[in-house]
Coordinates of C-alpha atoms and ligand atoms in Angstrom, one line a residue:
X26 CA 39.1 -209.7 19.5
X27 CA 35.8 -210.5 21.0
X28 CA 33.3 -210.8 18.3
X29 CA 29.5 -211.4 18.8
X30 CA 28.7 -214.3 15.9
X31 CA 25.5 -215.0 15.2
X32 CA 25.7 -217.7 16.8
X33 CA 26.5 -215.8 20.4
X34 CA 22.9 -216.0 22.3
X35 CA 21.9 -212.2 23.5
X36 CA 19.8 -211.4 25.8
X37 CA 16.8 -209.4 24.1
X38 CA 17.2 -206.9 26.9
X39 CA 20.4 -205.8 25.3
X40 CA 19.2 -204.9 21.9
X41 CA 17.9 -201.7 21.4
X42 CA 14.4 -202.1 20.8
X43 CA 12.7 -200.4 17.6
X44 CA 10.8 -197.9 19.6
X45 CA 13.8 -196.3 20.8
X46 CA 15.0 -196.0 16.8
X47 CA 11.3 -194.7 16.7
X48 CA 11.9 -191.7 19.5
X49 CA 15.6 -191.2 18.3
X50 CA 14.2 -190.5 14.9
X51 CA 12.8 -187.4 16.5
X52 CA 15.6 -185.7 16.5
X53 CA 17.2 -186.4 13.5
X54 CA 16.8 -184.2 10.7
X55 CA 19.3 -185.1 8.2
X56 CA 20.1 -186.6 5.2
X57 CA 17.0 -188.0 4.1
X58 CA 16.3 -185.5 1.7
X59 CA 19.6 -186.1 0.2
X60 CA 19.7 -189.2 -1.1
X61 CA 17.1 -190.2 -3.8
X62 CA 13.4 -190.6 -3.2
X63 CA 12.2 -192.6 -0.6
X64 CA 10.3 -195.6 -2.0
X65 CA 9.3 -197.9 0.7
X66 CA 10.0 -198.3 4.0
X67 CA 10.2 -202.4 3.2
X68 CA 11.9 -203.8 0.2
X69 CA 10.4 -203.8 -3.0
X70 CA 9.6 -206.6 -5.3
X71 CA 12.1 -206.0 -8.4
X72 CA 9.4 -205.1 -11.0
X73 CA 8.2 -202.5 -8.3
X74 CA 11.8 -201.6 -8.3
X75 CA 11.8 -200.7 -11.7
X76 CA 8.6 -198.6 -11.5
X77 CA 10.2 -196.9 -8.6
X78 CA 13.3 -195.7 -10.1
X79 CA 11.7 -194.2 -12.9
X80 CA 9.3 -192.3 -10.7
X81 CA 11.8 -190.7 -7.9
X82 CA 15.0 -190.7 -10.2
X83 CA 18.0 -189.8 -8.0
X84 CA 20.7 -187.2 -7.7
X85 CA 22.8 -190.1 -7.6
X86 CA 21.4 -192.2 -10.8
X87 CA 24.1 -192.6 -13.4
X88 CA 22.9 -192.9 -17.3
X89 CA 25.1 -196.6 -17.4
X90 CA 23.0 -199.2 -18.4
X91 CA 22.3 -201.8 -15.3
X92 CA 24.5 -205.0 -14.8
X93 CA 22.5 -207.6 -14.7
X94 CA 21.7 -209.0 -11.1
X95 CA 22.4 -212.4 -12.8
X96 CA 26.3 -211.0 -12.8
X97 CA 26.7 -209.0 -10.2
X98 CA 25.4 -212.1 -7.6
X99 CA 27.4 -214.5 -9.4
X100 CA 30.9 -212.2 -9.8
X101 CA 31.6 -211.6 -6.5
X102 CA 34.5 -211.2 -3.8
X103 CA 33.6 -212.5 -0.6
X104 CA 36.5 -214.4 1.1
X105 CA 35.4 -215.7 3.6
X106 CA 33.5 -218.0 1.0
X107 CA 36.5 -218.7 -1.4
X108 CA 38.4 -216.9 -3.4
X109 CA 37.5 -217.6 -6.8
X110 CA 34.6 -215.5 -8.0
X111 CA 31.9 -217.7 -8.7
X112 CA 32.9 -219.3 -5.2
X113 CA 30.6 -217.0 -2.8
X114 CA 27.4 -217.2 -4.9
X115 CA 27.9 -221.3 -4.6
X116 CA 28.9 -221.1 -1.0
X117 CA 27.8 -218.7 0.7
X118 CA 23.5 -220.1 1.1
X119 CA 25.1 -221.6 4.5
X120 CA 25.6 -218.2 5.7
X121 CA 22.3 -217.6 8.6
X122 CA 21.2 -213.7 8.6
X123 CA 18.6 -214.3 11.2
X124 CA 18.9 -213.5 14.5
X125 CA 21.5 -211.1 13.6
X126 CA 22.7 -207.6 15.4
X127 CA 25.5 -205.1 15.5
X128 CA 27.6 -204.1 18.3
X129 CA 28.2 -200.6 18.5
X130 CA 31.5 -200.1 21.0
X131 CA 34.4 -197.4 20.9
X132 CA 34.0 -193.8 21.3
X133 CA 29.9 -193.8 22.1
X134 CA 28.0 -192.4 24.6
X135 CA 26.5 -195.7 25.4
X136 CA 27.9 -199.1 23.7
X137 CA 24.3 -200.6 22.5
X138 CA 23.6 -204.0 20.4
X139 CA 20.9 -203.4 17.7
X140 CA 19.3 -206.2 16.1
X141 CA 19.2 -206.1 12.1
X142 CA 15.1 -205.7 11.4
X143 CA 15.0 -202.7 13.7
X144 CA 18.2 -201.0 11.8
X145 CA 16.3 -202.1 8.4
X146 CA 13.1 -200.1 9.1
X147 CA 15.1 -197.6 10.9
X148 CA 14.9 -195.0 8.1
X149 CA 13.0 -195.6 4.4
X150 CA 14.8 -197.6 1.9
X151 CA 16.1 -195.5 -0.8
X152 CA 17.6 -196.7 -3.9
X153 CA 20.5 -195.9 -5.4
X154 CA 22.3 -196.8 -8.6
X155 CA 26.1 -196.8 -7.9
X156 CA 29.1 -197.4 -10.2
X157 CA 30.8 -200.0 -8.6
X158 CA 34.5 -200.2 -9.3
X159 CA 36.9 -203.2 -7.8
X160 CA 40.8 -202.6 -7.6
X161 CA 40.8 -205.9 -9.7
X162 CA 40.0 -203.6 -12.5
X163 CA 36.3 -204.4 -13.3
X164 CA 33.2 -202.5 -12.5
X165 CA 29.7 -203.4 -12.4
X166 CA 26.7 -200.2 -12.4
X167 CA 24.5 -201.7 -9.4
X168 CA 21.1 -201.0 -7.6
X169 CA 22.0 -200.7 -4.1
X170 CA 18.9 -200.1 -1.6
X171 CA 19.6 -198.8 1.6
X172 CA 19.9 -195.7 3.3
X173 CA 22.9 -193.0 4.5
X174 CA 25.2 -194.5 6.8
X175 CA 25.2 -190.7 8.7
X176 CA 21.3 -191.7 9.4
X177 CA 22.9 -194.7 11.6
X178 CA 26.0 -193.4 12.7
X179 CA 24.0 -190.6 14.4
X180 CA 21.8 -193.1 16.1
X181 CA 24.7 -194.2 17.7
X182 CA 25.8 -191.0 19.3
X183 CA 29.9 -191.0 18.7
X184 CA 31.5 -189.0 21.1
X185 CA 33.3 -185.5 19.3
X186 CA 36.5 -187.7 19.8
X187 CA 35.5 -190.2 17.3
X188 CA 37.7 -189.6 14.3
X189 CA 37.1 -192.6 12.7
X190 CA 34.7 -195.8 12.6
X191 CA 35.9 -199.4 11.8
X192 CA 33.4 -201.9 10.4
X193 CA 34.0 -205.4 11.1
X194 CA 32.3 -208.5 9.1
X195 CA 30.8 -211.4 10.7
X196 CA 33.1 -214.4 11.1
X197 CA 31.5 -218.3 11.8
X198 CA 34.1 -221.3 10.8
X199 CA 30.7 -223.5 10.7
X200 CA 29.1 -221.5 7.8
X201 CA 32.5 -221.1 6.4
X202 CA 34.1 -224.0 5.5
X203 CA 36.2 -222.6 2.7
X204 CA 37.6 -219.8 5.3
X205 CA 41.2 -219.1 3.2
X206 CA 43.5 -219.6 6.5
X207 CA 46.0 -217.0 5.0
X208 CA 43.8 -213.7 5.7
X209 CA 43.8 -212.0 9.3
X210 CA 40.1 -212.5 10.1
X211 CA 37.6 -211.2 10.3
X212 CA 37.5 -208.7 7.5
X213 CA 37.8 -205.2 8.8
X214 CA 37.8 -201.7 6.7
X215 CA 37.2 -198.4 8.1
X216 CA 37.0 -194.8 7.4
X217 CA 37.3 -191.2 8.5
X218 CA 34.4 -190.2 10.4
X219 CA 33.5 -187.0 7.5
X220 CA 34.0 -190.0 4.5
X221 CA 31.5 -192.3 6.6
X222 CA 29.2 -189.1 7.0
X223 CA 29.0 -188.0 3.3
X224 CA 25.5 -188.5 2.0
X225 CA 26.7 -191.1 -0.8
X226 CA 27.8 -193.4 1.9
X227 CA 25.0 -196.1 2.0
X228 CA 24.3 -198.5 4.9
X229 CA 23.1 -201.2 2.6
X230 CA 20.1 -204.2 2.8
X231 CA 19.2 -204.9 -0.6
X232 CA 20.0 -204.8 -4.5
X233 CA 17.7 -204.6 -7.9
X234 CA 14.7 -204.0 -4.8
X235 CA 15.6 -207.4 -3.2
X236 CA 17.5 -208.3 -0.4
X237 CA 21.0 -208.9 -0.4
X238 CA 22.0 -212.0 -2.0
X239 CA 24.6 -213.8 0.8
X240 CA 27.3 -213.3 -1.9
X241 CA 26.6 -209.8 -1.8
X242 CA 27.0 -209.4 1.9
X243 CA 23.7 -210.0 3.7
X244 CA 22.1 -208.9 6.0
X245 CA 23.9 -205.6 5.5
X246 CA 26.6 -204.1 4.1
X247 CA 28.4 -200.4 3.4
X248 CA 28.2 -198.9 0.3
X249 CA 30.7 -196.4 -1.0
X250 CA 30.8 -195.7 -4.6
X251 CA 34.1 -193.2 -4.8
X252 CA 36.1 -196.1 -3.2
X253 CA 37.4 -199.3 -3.9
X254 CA 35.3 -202.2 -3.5
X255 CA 37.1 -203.6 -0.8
X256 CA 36.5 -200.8 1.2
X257 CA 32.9 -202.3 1.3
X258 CA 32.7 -204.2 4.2
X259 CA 29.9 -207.0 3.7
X260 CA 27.7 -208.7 6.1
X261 CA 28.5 -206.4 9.0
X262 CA 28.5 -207.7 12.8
X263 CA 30.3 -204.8 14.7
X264 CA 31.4 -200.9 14.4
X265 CA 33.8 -199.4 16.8
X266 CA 34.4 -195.4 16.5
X267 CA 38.3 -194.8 17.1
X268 CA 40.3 -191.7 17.6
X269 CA 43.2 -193.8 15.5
X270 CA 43.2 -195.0 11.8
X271 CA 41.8 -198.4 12.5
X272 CA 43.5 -201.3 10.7
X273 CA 42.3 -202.8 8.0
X274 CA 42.4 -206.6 6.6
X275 CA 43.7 -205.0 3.6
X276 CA 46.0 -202.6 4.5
X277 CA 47.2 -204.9 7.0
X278 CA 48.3 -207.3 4.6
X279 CA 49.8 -205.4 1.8
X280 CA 50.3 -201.8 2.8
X281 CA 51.7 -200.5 -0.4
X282 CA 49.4 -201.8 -2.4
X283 CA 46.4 -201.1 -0.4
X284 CA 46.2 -197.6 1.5
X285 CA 43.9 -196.7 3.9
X286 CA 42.0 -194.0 1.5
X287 CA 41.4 -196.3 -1.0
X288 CA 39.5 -193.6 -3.7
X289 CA 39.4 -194.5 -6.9
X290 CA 42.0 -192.9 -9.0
X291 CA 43.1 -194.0 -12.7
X292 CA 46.5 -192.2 -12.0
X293 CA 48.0 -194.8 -9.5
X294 CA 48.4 -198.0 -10.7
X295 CA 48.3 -200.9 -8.3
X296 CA 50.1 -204.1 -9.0
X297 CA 48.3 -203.0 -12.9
X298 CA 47.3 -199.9 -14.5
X299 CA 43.8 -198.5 -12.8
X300 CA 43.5 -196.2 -15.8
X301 CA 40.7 -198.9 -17.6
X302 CA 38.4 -200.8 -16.1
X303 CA 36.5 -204.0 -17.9
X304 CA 32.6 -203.8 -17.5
X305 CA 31.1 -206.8 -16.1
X306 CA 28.5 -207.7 -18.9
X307 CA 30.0 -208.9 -22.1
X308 CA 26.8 -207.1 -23.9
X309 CA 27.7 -203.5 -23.0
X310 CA 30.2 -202.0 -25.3
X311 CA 33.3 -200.9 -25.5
X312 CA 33.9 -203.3 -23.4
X313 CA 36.7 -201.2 -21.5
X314 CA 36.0 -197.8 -20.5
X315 CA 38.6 -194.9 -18.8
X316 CA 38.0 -195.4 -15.0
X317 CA 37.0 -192.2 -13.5
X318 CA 38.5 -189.9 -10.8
X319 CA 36.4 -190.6 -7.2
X320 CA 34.9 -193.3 -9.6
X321 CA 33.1 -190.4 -11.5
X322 CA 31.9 -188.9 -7.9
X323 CA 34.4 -186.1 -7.9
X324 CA 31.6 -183.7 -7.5
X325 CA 30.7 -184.7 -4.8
X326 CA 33.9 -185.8 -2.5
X327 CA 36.6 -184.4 -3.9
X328 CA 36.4 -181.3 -1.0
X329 CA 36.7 -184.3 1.6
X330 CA 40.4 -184.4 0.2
X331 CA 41.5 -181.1 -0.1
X332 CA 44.9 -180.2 0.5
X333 CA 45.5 -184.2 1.1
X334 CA 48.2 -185.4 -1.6
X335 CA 46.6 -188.5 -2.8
X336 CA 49.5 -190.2 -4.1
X337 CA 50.6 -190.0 -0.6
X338 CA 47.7 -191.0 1.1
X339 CA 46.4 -193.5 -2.0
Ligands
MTE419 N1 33.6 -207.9 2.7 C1 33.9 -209.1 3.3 N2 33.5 -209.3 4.5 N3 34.7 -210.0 2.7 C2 35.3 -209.8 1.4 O1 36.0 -210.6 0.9 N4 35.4 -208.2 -0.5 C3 35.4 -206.8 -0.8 C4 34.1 -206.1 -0.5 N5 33.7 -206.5 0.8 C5 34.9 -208.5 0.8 C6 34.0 -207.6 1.4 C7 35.8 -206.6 -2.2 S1 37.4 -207.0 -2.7 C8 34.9 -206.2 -3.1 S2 35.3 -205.8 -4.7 C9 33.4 -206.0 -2.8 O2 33.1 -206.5 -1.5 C10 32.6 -206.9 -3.8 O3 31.2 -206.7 -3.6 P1 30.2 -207.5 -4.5 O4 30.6 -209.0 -4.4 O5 28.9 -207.3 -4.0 O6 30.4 -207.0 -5.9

């Protein structure tokens, strides 16, 4: 597969420069208004953060108390820095955001490269304070900054034959020296194009009003709360728009185990029961809650399902 790194030189000609975001913009109207209240178009320093939440509280706001960022950038899963979880957050500083851009390519009226600070100040940074639920049985309660992945995905004009869109993570041998050889890089996941449309699916640049920590997938990320955490691809580098159910590193691997849906769902257990999940922060009790439906976002995607038997298509 041919991957721009970034460490592939492109010509600056072949971004899309930010005033054509600007003009496109024009013409969206959208999901702005959806998600919660705008609070900057830049990131904000975390004390801001705080302020900020308070005053433009979200649809999406959950009453769960906060894990600490001190946890959830130190408890991570990001192979391509090592497997155990303390490994990314000591590893992954040798991972270079800057220059960085996305390929857009598939099903598009135009295949286009768009470098990462004009898809940043694309739209205003919302924040958005997500449960955060890994099949490993352990959930954090995060706040994710970013805005609607729709808001991007219609920047980049898929053609009605796009069914689906396949996001594919950045992969450099250099700035990964731990690579696990055993995984078909580079880590892919993917979606249907109405799941990758839904307003709580966040294209995502920062956490607690900071920008991502490495571990946490800089320079950007997806974020989708109903799902398993894997089907959050981190530190993005291409998205192709498919008529076909892309493959996934995942599902790839270990088909049983890991479908293609992915939604949280305490009735199917994986290799271990789903129906509890441990909270990552020993202070918040009970320590073990009942996991959710959707994660708890039933409300809001369970209609993306309907008629779908989801043991079937788990
Ligand atoms: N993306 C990439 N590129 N590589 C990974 O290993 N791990 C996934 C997902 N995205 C992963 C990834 C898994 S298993 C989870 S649970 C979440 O990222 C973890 O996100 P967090 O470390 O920010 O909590």
């Amino acid at each position: 597969m041919l991957l721009r790194t970034n460490k592939t030189k492109i010509a600056s000609s072949e971004i899309t420069p930010e005033s054509a975001f600007r003009n496109r913009r024009q013409f969206l109207t959208s999901a702005a208004t959806l998600g919660a209240g705008a609070i900057a178009s830049s990131l904000l320093p975390a004390s801001a953060f705080a302020d900020a939440l308070t005053t433009f509280p979200s649809k999406y706001t959950l009453p769960d108390a906060l894990t600490p960022i001190g946890k959830a950038a130190a408890y991570n899963n990001f192979y391509e820095f090592g497997t155990e979880k303390s490994d990314p957050a000591h590893n992954a500083h040798t991972l270079q955001v800057r220059p960085w851009t996305i390929q857009v390519a598939g099903l598009v009226k135009k295949p286009l490269t768009v470098g990462i600070d004009d898809l940043l100040h694309y739209r205003p940074i919302e924040s958005r304070v997500y449960r955060h639920r890994c099949v490993e049985a352990w959930s954090m309660v995060i706040p994710w900054d970013g805005y609607s992945l729709s808001e991007f995905i219609n920047f980049c004009n898929p053609l009605p034959s796009a069914k689906y869109v396949q996001f594919i993570s950045n992969i450099n041998r250099k700035q990964m020296p731990d690579l696990p050889s055993e995984y078909n890089w580079p880590y892919s996941e993917g979606l249907r194009m109405d799941e990758a449309m839904h307003p709580l699916a966040l294209l995502c640049f920062g956490c607690y009003g900071q920008t991502l920590p490495n571990q946490n997938g800089a320079p950007v990320r997806v974020v989708l709360p109903w799902k398993w955490g894997y089907k959050s691809a981190k530190s993005i580098v291409k998205i192709v728009f498919t008529d076909k159910q892309p493959r996934t590193l995942w599902n790839d691997l270990m088909p049983e185990e890991y479908g293609f849906y992915s939604n949280v769902n305490p009735n199917i257990s994986h290799r271990w029961s789903q129906a509890h999940e441990r909270r990552i922060d020993s202070s918040l009790l009970p320590h073990t809650i009942p996991t959710q439906m959707f994660n708890g976002y039933g409300n809001e995607v369970a209609s993306l399902y309907n008629g779908m038997d989801l043991k079937r298509y788990y």
